[in-house]
Each structure stands twice: as structure tokens, then as C-alpha cells.
Short mmCIF file of C-alpha atoms and ligand atoms in Angstrom, two decimals:
data_model
loop_
_atom_site.label_atom_id
_atom_site.label_comp_id
_atom_site.label_asym_id
_atom_site.label_seq_id
_atom_site.Cartn_x
_atom_site.Cartn_y
_atom_site.Cartn_z
CA MET A 1 -1.88 7.51 36.27
CA ASN A 2 -1.99 8.56 39.91
CA PHE A 3 -4.30 6.74 42.34
CA ASP A 4 -3.42 8.94 45.31
CA LEU A 5 -5.82 11.54 46.67
CA SER A 6 -4.53 15.11 46.89
CA ASP A 7 -3.89 16.62 50.33
CA GLU A 8 -7.12 18.63 50.03
CA GLN A 9 -9.09 15.50 49.11
CA LYS A 10 -7.58 13.60 52.05
CA LEU A 11 -8.60 16.41 54.38
CA ILE A 12 -12.17 16.47 53.06
CA GLU A 13 -12.32 12.68 53.30
CA GLN A 14 -11.25 12.86 56.93
CA THR A 15 -13.79 15.62 57.65
CA ALA A 16 -16.60 13.67 55.97
CA ARG A 17 -15.56 10.47 57.74
CA GLU A 18 -15.52 12.10 61.17
CA PHE A 19 -18.81 13.85 60.48
CA THR A 20 -20.42 10.55 59.42
CA ASP A 21 -19.05 8.73 62.47
CA GLY A 22 -20.04 11.50 64.87
CA GLU A 23 -23.36 12.76 63.51
CA ILE A 24 -24.86 10.23 61.10
CA MET A 25 -23.94 6.77 62.40
CA PRO A 26 -25.36 7.32 65.90
CA VAL A 27 -28.85 8.20 64.60
CA ALA A 28 -29.13 6.32 61.28
CA GLY A 29 -30.61 3.13 62.72
CA GLU A 30 -33.11 4.92 64.95
CA ASN A 31 -34.21 7.30 62.18
CA SER A 32 -34.78 4.32 59.94
CA GLU A 33 -36.79 2.46 62.58
CA ASN A 34 -38.91 5.56 63.19
CA HIS A 35 -39.34 6.32 59.49
CA PHE A 36 -38.04 9.75 60.43
CA PHE A 37 -36.79 12.23 57.85
CA ASP A 38 -34.20 14.04 59.95
CA ARG A 39 -34.39 17.65 58.77
CA GLU A 40 -32.01 18.75 61.53
CA LEU A 41 -29.39 16.29 60.33
CA VAL A 42 -29.86 17.58 56.79
CA GLY A 43 -29.07 21.06 58.19
CA LYS A 44 -25.84 19.72 59.69
CA ILE A 45 -24.89 18.12 56.36
CA ALA A 46 -25.53 21.47 54.66
CA ALA A 47 -23.44 23.30 57.27
CA GLN A 48 -20.48 21.11 56.24
CA GLY A 49 -20.88 22.34 52.65
CA PHE A 50 -21.91 18.86 51.49
CA LEU A 51 -25.16 19.89 49.79
CA GLY A 52 -23.45 22.17 47.31
CA ALA A 53 -20.12 20.41 46.93
CA ILE A 54 -19.85 20.87 43.15
CA VAL A 55 -21.53 24.28 43.03
CA PRO A 56 -19.11 27.22 42.57
CA ARG A 57 -18.50 29.37 45.63
CA GLU A 58 -20.08 32.44 43.99
CA TYR A 59 -23.45 30.64 44.25
CA GLY A 60 -22.95 29.46 47.82
CA GLY A 61 -21.38 26.07 47.03
CA ALA A 62 -18.06 24.53 48.02
CA GLY A 63 -16.55 24.69 44.52
CA LEU A 64 -15.16 21.15 44.68
CA ASP A 65 -14.44 18.77 41.81
CA TYR A 66 -16.43 15.62 41.05
CA THR A 67 -13.83 13.25 42.49
CA THR A 68 -13.99 15.04 45.85
CA TYR A 69 -17.79 14.98 45.63
CA ALA A 70 -17.57 11.17 45.28
CA ILE A 71 -15.47 10.98 48.44
CA ILE A 72 -18.19 12.88 50.34
CA CYS A 73 -20.97 10.68 48.91
CA GLU A 74 -19.04 7.53 49.82
CA GLU A 75 -18.65 8.62 53.43
CA ILE A 76 -22.26 9.72 53.87
CA GLY A 77 -23.43 6.59 52.03
CA ARG A 78 -21.43 4.50 54.48
CA GLY A 79 -23.48 5.97 57.32
CA CYS A 80 -26.98 6.34 55.91
CA SER A 81 -28.35 5.83 52.41
CA ALA A 82 -31.36 8.02 53.17
CA MET A 83 -29.08 10.98 53.91
CA ARG A 84 -26.91 10.18 50.89
CA THR A 85 -30.11 10.28 48.84
CA VAL A 86 -30.67 13.83 50.12
CA VAL A 87 -27.16 14.77 48.99
CA SER A 88 -27.70 13.17 45.56
CA VAL A 89 -31.06 14.82 44.93
CA GLN A 90 -30.14 18.24 46.25
CA THR A 91 -26.62 18.48 44.84
CA SER A 92 -26.82 16.51 41.61
CA LEU A 93 -30.40 16.35 40.39
CA VAL A 94 -31.34 19.87 41.45
CA CYS A 95 -28.26 22.11 41.92
CA SER A 96 -26.10 20.78 39.09
CA THR A 97 -29.08 21.00 36.74
CA ILE A 98 -29.81 24.62 37.63
CA LEU A 99 -26.08 25.30 37.28
CA LYS A 100 -26.00 23.79 33.78
CA TRP A 101 -29.32 24.98 32.40
CA GLY A 102 -30.35 27.96 34.53
CA THR A 103 -30.24 31.64 33.64
CA GLU A 104 -28.01 33.86 35.78
CA GLU A 105 -31.12 35.08 37.57
CA GLN A 106 -32.32 31.52 38.33
CA LYS A 107 -28.88 30.52 39.62
CA GLN A 108 -28.65 33.53 41.90
CA ARG A 109 -32.16 33.06 43.23
CA TYR A 110 -32.07 29.34 43.99
CA LEU A 111 -28.52 28.00 44.37
CA PRO A 112 -27.58 29.82 47.60
CA LEU A 113 -30.88 28.74 49.22
CA LEU A 114 -30.26 25.12 48.17
CA CYS A 115 -26.55 24.95 49.05
CA SER A 116 -27.23 26.32 52.55
CA GLY A 117 -30.01 23.76 53.05
CA GLU A 118 -32.50 26.54 53.77
CA TRP A 119 -34.54 25.13 50.90
CA LEU A 120 -34.71 21.54 49.76
CA GLY A 121 -35.30 20.69 46.13
CA CYS A 122 -36.83 17.67 44.42
CA PHE A 123 -36.69 16.20 40.94
CA GLY A 124 -40.06 15.33 39.43
CA LEU A 125 -39.55 13.11 36.41
CA THR A 126 -41.20 9.77 37.22
CA GLU A 127 -44.99 9.47 36.93
CA PRO A 128 -47.39 6.67 37.85
CA GLY A 129 -47.34 5.41 34.26
CA THR A 130 -43.93 6.70 33.19
CA GLY A 131 -40.70 5.28 34.60
CA SER A 132 -37.87 4.01 32.43
CA ALA A 133 -39.41 5.51 29.28
CA ALA A 134 -39.03 8.96 30.82
CA ALA A 135 -39.77 10.93 27.66
CA ASN A 136 -43.35 9.74 27.70
CA GLN A 137 -44.51 12.47 30.12
CA LYS A 138 -48.24 12.67 30.77
CA THR A 139 -48.01 15.78 32.95
CA ARG A 140 -49.17 18.75 30.87
CA ALA A 141 -48.01 22.38 30.92
CA ALA A 142 -50.11 25.03 29.18
CA GLN A 143 -48.98 28.61 28.73
CA GLN A 144 -51.50 31.32 29.63
CA ASP A 145 -52.00 34.66 27.87
CA ASP A 146 -49.89 36.43 30.51
CA GLY A 147 -46.99 34.04 29.91
CA THR A 148 -47.36 31.95 33.08
CA TRP A 149 -47.67 28.17 32.86
CA LEU A 150 -50.38 25.97 34.36
CA ILE A 151 -49.19 22.45 35.13
CA ASN A 152 -51.47 19.46 35.67
CA GLY A 153 -50.60 15.83 36.26
CA ALA A 154 -49.02 13.50 38.80
CA LYS A 155 -45.50 12.55 39.85
CA MET A 156 -44.54 9.34 41.58
CA TRP A 157 -41.65 8.24 43.82
CA ILE A 158 -40.26 11.74 44.25
CA SER A 159 -37.48 11.90 46.84
CA LEU A 160 -37.76 14.93 49.17
CA GLY A 161 -41.15 15.75 47.61
CA ASN A 162 -42.86 16.41 50.95
CA ASN A 163 -40.12 18.73 52.21
CA ALA A 164 -39.03 20.49 49.04
CA SER A 165 -39.58 24.21 48.56
CA LEU A 166 -38.51 23.94 44.93
CA ALA A 167 -39.45 21.21 42.47
CA LEU A 168 -38.02 20.52 39.03
CA ILE A 169 -41.14 19.40 37.20
CA PHE A 170 -40.93 17.81 33.76
CA ALA A 171 -43.99 18.22 31.59
CA GLN A 172 -45.25 17.98 28.03
CA THR A 173 -46.28 21.32 26.52
CA ASP A 174 -47.66 19.87 23.26
CA PRO A 175 -48.17 16.12 22.83
CA SER A 176 -48.14 16.46 19.05
CA LEU A 177 -44.49 17.59 19.25
CA GLY A 178 -43.28 14.44 21.06
CA HIS A 179 -39.94 15.03 22.78
CA ARG A 180 -39.74 18.47 21.17
CA GLY A 181 -42.59 19.53 23.43
CA LEU A 182 -40.94 18.49 26.70
CA ALA A 183 -39.88 21.16 29.18
CA CYS A 184 -38.55 21.41 32.72
CA PHE A 185 -40.02 23.99 35.10
CA LEU A 186 -38.72 25.40 38.36
CA VAL A 187 -41.84 25.20 40.49
CA GLU A 188 -42.05 26.83 43.92
CA THR A 189 -44.08 24.41 45.97
CA ASP A 190 -45.74 26.88 48.34
CA GLN A 191 -49.03 26.90 46.44
CA PRO A 192 -52.29 25.00 46.94
CA GLY A 193 -52.19 22.98 43.69
CA PHE A 194 -48.88 21.32 44.63
CA MET A 195 -50.06 18.37 46.72
CA PRO A 196 -47.43 15.89 47.93
CA SER A 197 -48.26 12.85 50.02
CA GLU A 198 -45.83 10.49 51.66
CA ILE A 199 -45.21 6.99 50.31
CA THR A 200 -44.78 4.99 53.49
CA ALA A 201 -44.93 1.33 52.48
CA LYS A 202 -41.36 1.10 51.19
CA MET A 203 -39.05 -1.90 51.53
CA GLY A 204 -36.19 0.31 52.68
CA LEU A 205 -34.85 3.84 52.73
CA TRP A 206 -37.25 4.45 55.59
CA ALA A 207 -35.49 7.61 56.76
CA SER A 208 -35.89 9.16 53.33
CA ASP A 209 -38.80 11.36 52.29
CA THR A 210 -40.50 9.82 49.24
CA ALA A 211 -43.61 11.42 47.78
CA GLU A 212 -46.38 11.03 45.32
CA ILE A 213 -47.30 14.49 44.03
CA ALA A 214 -50.60 15.61 42.53
CA LEU A 215 -50.29 18.74 40.40
CA ASP A 216 -53.55 20.61 40.04
CA ASP A 217 -53.28 23.90 38.16
CA VAL A 218 -49.82 24.47 39.59
CA THR A 219 -48.42 27.83 38.46
CA ALA A 220 -44.95 28.39 37.10
CA SER A 221 -43.87 31.88 36.10
CA ALA A 222 -43.00 32.79 32.51
CA ASP A 223 -39.29 32.79 33.37
CA SER A 224 -39.32 29.52 35.32
CA MET A 225 -38.22 27.18 32.55
CA LEU A 226 -34.80 25.49 32.58
CA GLY A 227 -33.65 25.79 28.98
CA GLU A 228 -36.40 26.04 26.39
CA VAL A 229 -39.40 24.06 25.26
CA GLY A 230 -37.88 20.95 23.66
CA ASP A 231 -34.93 20.82 26.07
CA GLY A 232 -36.81 18.86 28.76
CA PHE A 233 -35.41 15.43 27.92
CA LYS A 234 -31.85 16.75 27.63
CA VAL A 235 -32.23 18.53 30.97
CA ALA A 236 -33.41 15.28 32.59
CA MET A 237 -30.57 13.22 31.11
CA SER A 238 -27.90 15.74 32.16
CA ALA A 239 -29.34 15.74 35.70
CA LEU A 240 -29.18 11.95 35.79
CA ASP A 241 -25.57 12.00 34.55
CA SER A 242 -24.66 13.74 37.77
CA GLY A 243 -27.22 11.95 39.97
CA ARG A 244 -26.20 8.44 38.90
CA TYR A 245 -22.60 9.29 39.69
CA SER A 246 -23.48 10.27 43.25
CA VAL A 247 -25.61 7.12 43.70
CA ALA A 248 -22.64 5.03 42.54
CA ALA A 249 -20.31 6.80 44.97
CA GLY A 250 -22.80 6.35 47.81
CA CYS A 251 -22.97 2.66 46.99
CA VAL A 252 -19.20 2.37 47.41
CA GLY A 253 -19.83 3.57 50.96
CA LEU A 254 -22.69 1.14 51.45
CA ALA A 255 -20.57 -1.76 50.20
CA ARG A 256 -17.75 -0.62 52.49
CA ALA A 257 -20.06 -0.44 55.50
CA SER A 258 -21.21 -4.00 54.73
CA LEU A 259 -17.59 -5.12 54.52
CA GLU A 260 -16.52 -3.37 57.72
CA GLU A 261 -19.43 -4.80 59.72
CA SER A 262 -18.66 -8.26 58.33
CA ILE A 263 -14.97 -8.14 59.25
CA ALA A 264 -15.77 -6.98 62.80
CA TYR A 265 -18.47 -9.61 63.33
CA ALA A 266 -16.46 -12.44 61.75
CA ASN A 267 -13.57 -11.77 64.11
CA GLU A 268 -15.82 -11.61 67.16
CA ARG A 269 -18.18 -14.54 66.50
CA THR A 270 -16.80 -17.99 67.30
CA GLN A 271 -18.02 -21.36 66.03
CA PHE A 272 -16.18 -24.69 66.10
CA ASP A 273 -13.88 -23.08 68.73
CA ARG A 274 -12.51 -20.35 66.51
CA PRO A 275 -13.54 -17.00 65.05
CA ILE A 276 -15.66 -17.53 61.93
CA ALA A 277 -13.21 -15.16 60.17
CA GLY A 278 -10.81 -18.10 60.23
CA PHE A 279 -13.01 -20.17 57.93
CA GLN A 280 -11.99 -20.06 54.30
CA LEU A 281 -15.56 -19.86 53.03
CA VAL A 282 -16.24 -16.81 55.23
CA GLN A 283 -12.99 -15.25 54.00
CA ALA A 284 -14.11 -15.91 50.43
CA MET A 285 -17.23 -13.79 51.00
CA ILE A 286 -15.19 -11.06 52.65
CA ALA A 287 -12.52 -11.13 49.93
CA ASP A 288 -15.17 -10.75 47.21
CA MET A 289 -16.64 -7.80 49.13
CA VAL A 290 -13.18 -6.19 49.19
CA VAL A 291 -12.73 -6.67 45.44
CA LYS A 292 -16.20 -5.39 44.53
CA THR A 293 -15.90 -2.34 46.79
CA GLU A 294 -12.47 -1.47 45.40
CA ALA A 295 -13.57 -2.02 41.78
CA ALA A 296 -16.68 0.10 42.29
CA ARG A 297 -14.63 2.94 43.76
CA LEU A 298 -12.19 2.88 40.83
CA LEU A 299 -15.07 3.01 38.34
CA VAL A 300 -16.54 5.98 40.21
CA TYR A 301 -13.19 7.78 40.23
CA LYS A 302 -12.77 7.07 36.51
CA ALA A 303 -16.17 8.65 35.80
CA GLY A 304 -15.25 11.53 38.12
CA SER A 305 -12.00 12.21 36.29
CA VAL A 306 -13.86 12.32 32.95
CA LYS A 307 -16.36 14.77 34.45
CA ASP A 308 -13.58 16.88 35.95
CA ALA A 309 -11.93 17.03 32.53
CA GLY A 310 -15.21 18.41 31.17
CA ARG A 311 -15.70 15.54 28.74
CA PRO A 312 -19.01 13.69 28.07
CA SER A 313 -19.27 11.03 30.78
CA THR A 314 -22.58 9.23 30.17
CA LEU A 315 -20.91 5.88 29.40
CA GLU A 316 -18.46 6.02 32.32
CA THR A 317 -21.26 7.12 34.65
CA SER A 318 -23.55 4.27 33.60
CA ILE A 319 -20.75 1.73 34.00
CA ALA A 320 -20.03 3.05 37.52
CA LYS A 321 -23.72 3.22 38.49
CA TYR A 322 -24.47 -0.26 37.16
CA TYR A 323 -21.48 -1.88 38.83
CA ALA A 324 -21.48 -0.01 42.15
CA THR A 325 -25.21 -0.44 42.81
CA GLU A 326 -25.13 -4.16 42.03
CA ALA A 327 -21.98 -4.43 44.19
CA ALA A 328 -23.77 -2.72 47.11
CA VAL A 329 -26.69 -5.14 46.84
CA TRP A 330 -24.30 -8.10 46.65
CA CYS A 331 -22.08 -6.97 49.54
CA SER A 332 -25.01 -6.16 51.86
CA ASP A 333 -26.58 -9.53 51.02
CA LYS A 334 -23.32 -11.32 51.84
CA ALA A 335 -22.93 -9.24 55.02
CA ILE A 336 -26.21 -10.76 56.22
CA GLN A 337 -24.82 -14.19 55.35
CA VAL A 338 -21.65 -13.57 57.36
CA HIS A 339 -23.80 -12.53 60.33
CA GLY A 340 -25.98 -15.66 60.09
CA GLY A 341 -29.26 -15.40 62.04
CA ALA A 342 -28.05 -12.19 63.72
CA GLY A 343 -27.86 -10.57 60.30
CA TYR A 344 -31.52 -11.26 59.74
CA SER A 345 -32.46 -9.21 62.79
CA ARG A 346 -32.68 -5.49 63.47
CA GLU A 347 -29.92 -5.83 66.07
CA HIS A 348 -27.32 -5.36 63.37
CA PRO A 349 -27.29 -2.64 60.70
CA VAL A 350 -26.61 -5.04 57.84
CA GLU A 351 -30.31 -5.80 57.29
CA ARG A 352 -30.87 -2.02 56.84
CA TYR A 353 -27.95 -1.90 54.45
CA TYR A 354 -29.56 -4.60 52.35
CA ARG A 355 -33.01 -2.97 52.31
CA ASP A 356 -31.47 0.42 51.53
CA ALA A 357 -29.15 -0.96 48.86
CA ARG A 358 -31.98 -2.66 47.04
CA VAL A 359 -33.47 0.54 45.60
CA THR A 360 -30.19 1.71 44.11
CA THR A 361 -30.40 -0.70 41.17
CA ILE A 362 -33.84 0.77 40.46
CA TYR A 363 -33.79 4.54 40.96
CA GLU A 364 -32.02 6.99 38.67
CA GLY A 365 -32.31 4.40 35.90
CA THR A 366 -32.56 0.68 36.55
CA SER A 367 -29.63 -1.69 36.01
CA GLN A 368 -31.27 -2.77 32.77
CA ILE A 369 -31.39 0.83 31.53
CA GLN A 370 -27.67 1.23 32.41
CA GLN A 371 -26.94 -1.97 30.45
CA LEU A 372 -28.80 -0.53 27.45
CA ILE A 373 -26.84 2.75 27.67
CA ILE A 374 -23.57 0.79 27.81
CA GLY A 375 -24.72 -1.55 25.04
CA ARG A 376 -25.73 1.40 22.85
CA ALA A 377 -22.33 3.03 23.29
CA VAL A 378 -20.36 -0.03 22.24
CA THR A 379 -22.63 -1.50 19.55
CA GLY A 380 -24.03 1.66 18.03
CA GLN A 381 -27.53 0.11 18.26
CA ASP A 382 -30.02 2.11 20.32
CA ALA A 383 -32.34 -0.32 22.10
CA LEU A 384 -33.82 2.60 24.06
CA LYS A 385 -34.93 4.50 20.99
CA PRO A 386 -38.34 2.90 20.38
CA MET A 387 -39.08 3.48 24.06
CA THR A 388 -38.92 7.27 23.73
CA VAL A 389 -41.34 9.50 21.88
CA GLU A 390 -38.42 10.60 19.70
CA ASN A 391 -39.40 7.83 17.31
CA ALA A 392 -43.11 7.93 17.86
C1 FAD B 1 -37.31 5.17 46.79
C2 FAD B 1 -37.39 5.72 45.41
C3 FAD B 1 -37.00 7.04 45.19
C4 FAD B 1 -37.13 7.61 43.91
N1 FAD B 1 -36.81 8.94 43.71
C5 FAD B 1 -37.12 9.53 42.52
C6 FAD B 1 -36.99 10.94 42.34
O1 FAD B 1 -36.54 11.67 43.22
N2 FAD B 1 -37.39 11.49 41.16
C7 FAD B 1 -37.88 10.73 40.13
O2 FAD B 1 -38.24 11.31 39.10
N3 FAD B 1 -38.00 9.38 40.27
C8 FAD B 1 -37.65 8.78 41.43
N4 FAD B 1 -37.79 7.41 41.59
C9 FAD B 1 -38.34 6.63 40.48
C10 FAD B 1 -37.31 5.73 39.79
O3 FAD B 1 -36.38 6.50 39.09
C11 FAD B 1 -38.08 4.75 38.91
O4 FAD B 1 -38.72 3.84 39.79
C12 FAD B 1 -37.18 4.03 37.92
O5 FAD B 1 -36.73 4.92 36.92
C13 FAD B 1 -37.88 2.84 37.25
O6 FAD B 1 -39.12 3.21 36.76
P1 FAD B 1 -40.40 2.31 37.13
O7 FAD B 1 -40.42 2.13 38.59
O8 FAD B 1 -41.58 2.93 36.49
O9 FAD B 1 -40.10 0.89 36.50
P2 FAD B 1 -40.37 0.45 34.97
O10 FAD B 1 -39.80 1.45 34.04
O11 FAD B 1 -41.80 0.10 34.83
O12 FAD B 1 -39.49 -0.86 34.90
C14 FAD B 1 -39.92 -2.12 35.41
C15 FAD B 1 -38.90 -3.18 34.99
O13 FAD B 1 -38.84 -3.21 33.54
C16 FAD B 1 -37.50 -3.03 33.12
N5 FAD B 1 -37.45 -2.28 31.87
C17 FAD B 1 -38.10 -1.13 31.55
N6 FAD B 1 -37.78 -0.76 30.29
C18 FAD B 1 -36.90 -1.69 29.84
C19 FAD B 1 -36.18 -1.87 28.62
N7 FAD B 1 -36.28 -0.98 27.60
N8 FAD B 1 -35.37 -2.94 28.49
C20 FAD B 1 -35.24 -3.84 29.51
N9 FAD B 1 -35.89 -3.73 30.68
C21 FAD B 1 -36.70 -2.66 30.84
C22 FAD B 1 -36.83 -2.23 34.25
O14 FAD B 1 -35.42 -2.37 34.23
C23 FAD B 1 -37.49 -2.87 35.46
O15 FAD B 1 -36.81 -4.06 35.77
C24 FAD B 1 -37.60 6.81 42.84
C25 FAD B 1 -37.94 5.47 43.06
C26 FAD B 1 -37.85 4.93 44.32
C27 FAD B 1 -38.27 3.51 44.52
#
């Protein structure tokens, strides 16, 4: 077992680190304060090749492996979770899904536009009444005589939904078929029936674009489906296998940022005539941050190596997502503690880290859903089954 990064990975890590320090860190706090989705910064991220890291070069991507992708997500996640969310949605939920399920024509049409950042994509699975039990889609798709599809319904909490030119929309084609009626459509958003509106009253991730989307007779062409009718749930789960991995990697960065801010502050702040870093109880918090950050990274790399070997990685991905997201929440919480009253103010980034970390144990499958996936794998008992329409 070799824990060392390759020379190429070290180089990409250095590039991503310098890019984050130079381009993301200086604006992350201000963008958050202004609730500003920084499209120009997204363009710079794309120019680095970070939006299509795992997409083969022939489709405009960087052709990197999953472990290197984690390194990029960690660095961007260290600087700004809103921007890391862009990377996760664009690269994992949208690009990797088109790569896996798309026809050659679909790949050639969309992947270069997405990898270059010319187009943004979004992933429309969650609905107002459908979250964890994702197979229970209320959005309906009906095929017309000419083969096109008309889609009606509503999507909720959709990252990049206001800026996306392409939306992966999950819908039920025939409720009597249950999960066998589910399908995923590639919907071009430049049409009147696609109506996104911004969700503004969020606890964190203020620099991210989050939308509620009304779908009113939205049209999708006859050849717009990813896979076939009945593949919709599998398409969604494969997308999340990649998306959860990138969230986990981003959370390693968020935990690391919390740790680095804490070390710097603890060495600078004095109480009782010495730096607070000299107190054992402060060191205990910092030591636990080190251990959790390190452990999270190793779990991410383990999942990455399984993915790079081409083996099924759902279990490893859920373990990494569950642990790394909870670690990011814990570390950012303790970073506030290390900062004392200063940590509770906007003067220091740690309060943003905490607010931004908090969503990661919720989106792309809550911590409880990850526990059930892990529990199912080791016990053989599927606690999620009654929740899907598979059993209905
Ligand atoms: C900022 C943000 C961005 C998002 N981006 C996207 C996006 O781009 N695309 C998208 O499709 N969705 C997105 N989501 C939605 C997100 O994936 C869902 O919020 C998440 O899956 C949980 O669904 P829910 O909110 O409906 O909660 P619910 O499913 O209602 O869950 C509520 C609580 O019940 C628990 N629970 C549910 N079922 C079980 C069970 N079987 N056993 C034990 N506990 C259970 C959950 O763990 C949770 O604690 C985003 C959400 C947020 C907040």
C-alpha cells in the first residue's frame, strides 16, 4: 500500500492550491456576504480544467483519475464550499452521469460545453415532497405522438438551477409502473416552461445558486433520455455515487481550513499571559481536528482507489461521505470554539465554514441515508426498501 501521491498528482495539488489561494480565498468571504454567485470565478475554475476533471480529453475534460479529482475538490473546498458545490454538480452529478449513461451523440453535444464552463448543468432529483425517498417522483413526463416528451412538476433545492443551460430532470412516465416508469431527461432550459426561482433564505452556502424549479409543459426531445424508461433510479444513484465522493473530498478541505484557521488563531491569541495554543484543552480540540481531517482524507482516497479500479464503490463512497461531512461539521464547530467570541463574528471565516459545512450532512443523501446504505451492505437487510416504490 502506497500513501504517496504521484508526481502528476503533486503537481495538480500544487496548481489547485495556488489557484485557491490566489483566486478563490480573496473573494470567498465577500461573495458569501453578498449572496453572489460568481459566474466569472466559475469560468476561471473551468479554465483550469477543474469542471471536467474526470471526463476524458476527447470530450473536453482533463482525463484525470478519481483520486486526483479528490485532490482538486479538497483544495477548492478549502477555499469556498459554494464553488466546490459547483464542481461537484457540474463534474459529478451532470458530466459523469452523461458519460456513463449518454449516447455518443449526447456526450459529444453536451460534455465539451460543460467541461469548458460555457454551459452549467444542474441535477433535478429532489421535489417539494420527495427528498430521501427519491424514487417517489411526482414530476410527470408524457410522450407525445411525435416522440417528444412533455414534463410537468416541480423541483426543489436544485443547485445551479438558476444558471444552468442544461438540467437533468428525473420524472415518472407511468405511475402504475413504480420505479420501472422512472426516467432521466436532458432538458435544455432555454424554454418558457422551465421556471427557476432563487431560494435565498438559506442558513449557509450563500454564494451558491440554489433554485426551486417549476416545470410547466417543458419539452424534451425524443432522443433526450439518459438510458431508457425504467433506468431513472439507477441513473440517479450512479450520479450520487460520484457526487457524494466529491462532497466528501470537499469536506476534507473544509475541515482542513477549519484546522488551519484554528492553529493560526491559537498561536496568535494570548490569555493568561500565553498563546491559547499552549493550553492542553485547546490542543485537544486541534488534535481531534487533525485526526478527523486525516481520517476523512484516507476514506476519500480509499473510495477513489476503488473507483479508479473500476469496481462498485457505493459502500466506500457512503462511508467517506458520512464520515467526512460529519467531520467537517465537527471541525468547523470546534474552530469557532477555538476562536471564542471572535469565532462567532463575521470577522473570521470560521463562522462561514460552519454554516457552509452544515448542509453537507444533508445534501446528496443525509447522514442517516448513508448509515442505512452502510448498514444494508453489512447486514444484508435493506431498511431503505420500503421507502422506494420498488416495493409499493
Ligand atoms: C443547499 C442545498 C442544495 C441542494 N442541491 C440539490 C441538487 O442540486 N439537486 C437535488 O436533486 N437536490 C438537492 N438538494 C436536496 C437534498 O439532496 C435533500 O434536501 C436531501 O436529499 C434530503 O431530502 P429532504 O430535504 O426532503 O429531507 P427528508 O428526506 O424529508 O429528511 C428529513 C429527515 O428525515 C430523515 N430520514 C428520511 N428518511 C429516513 C429513513 N429512511 N431513515 C432514517 N431517517 C430518515 C433524514 O435523514 C432527515 O434527517 C439540495 C439541498 C440543499 C439544502
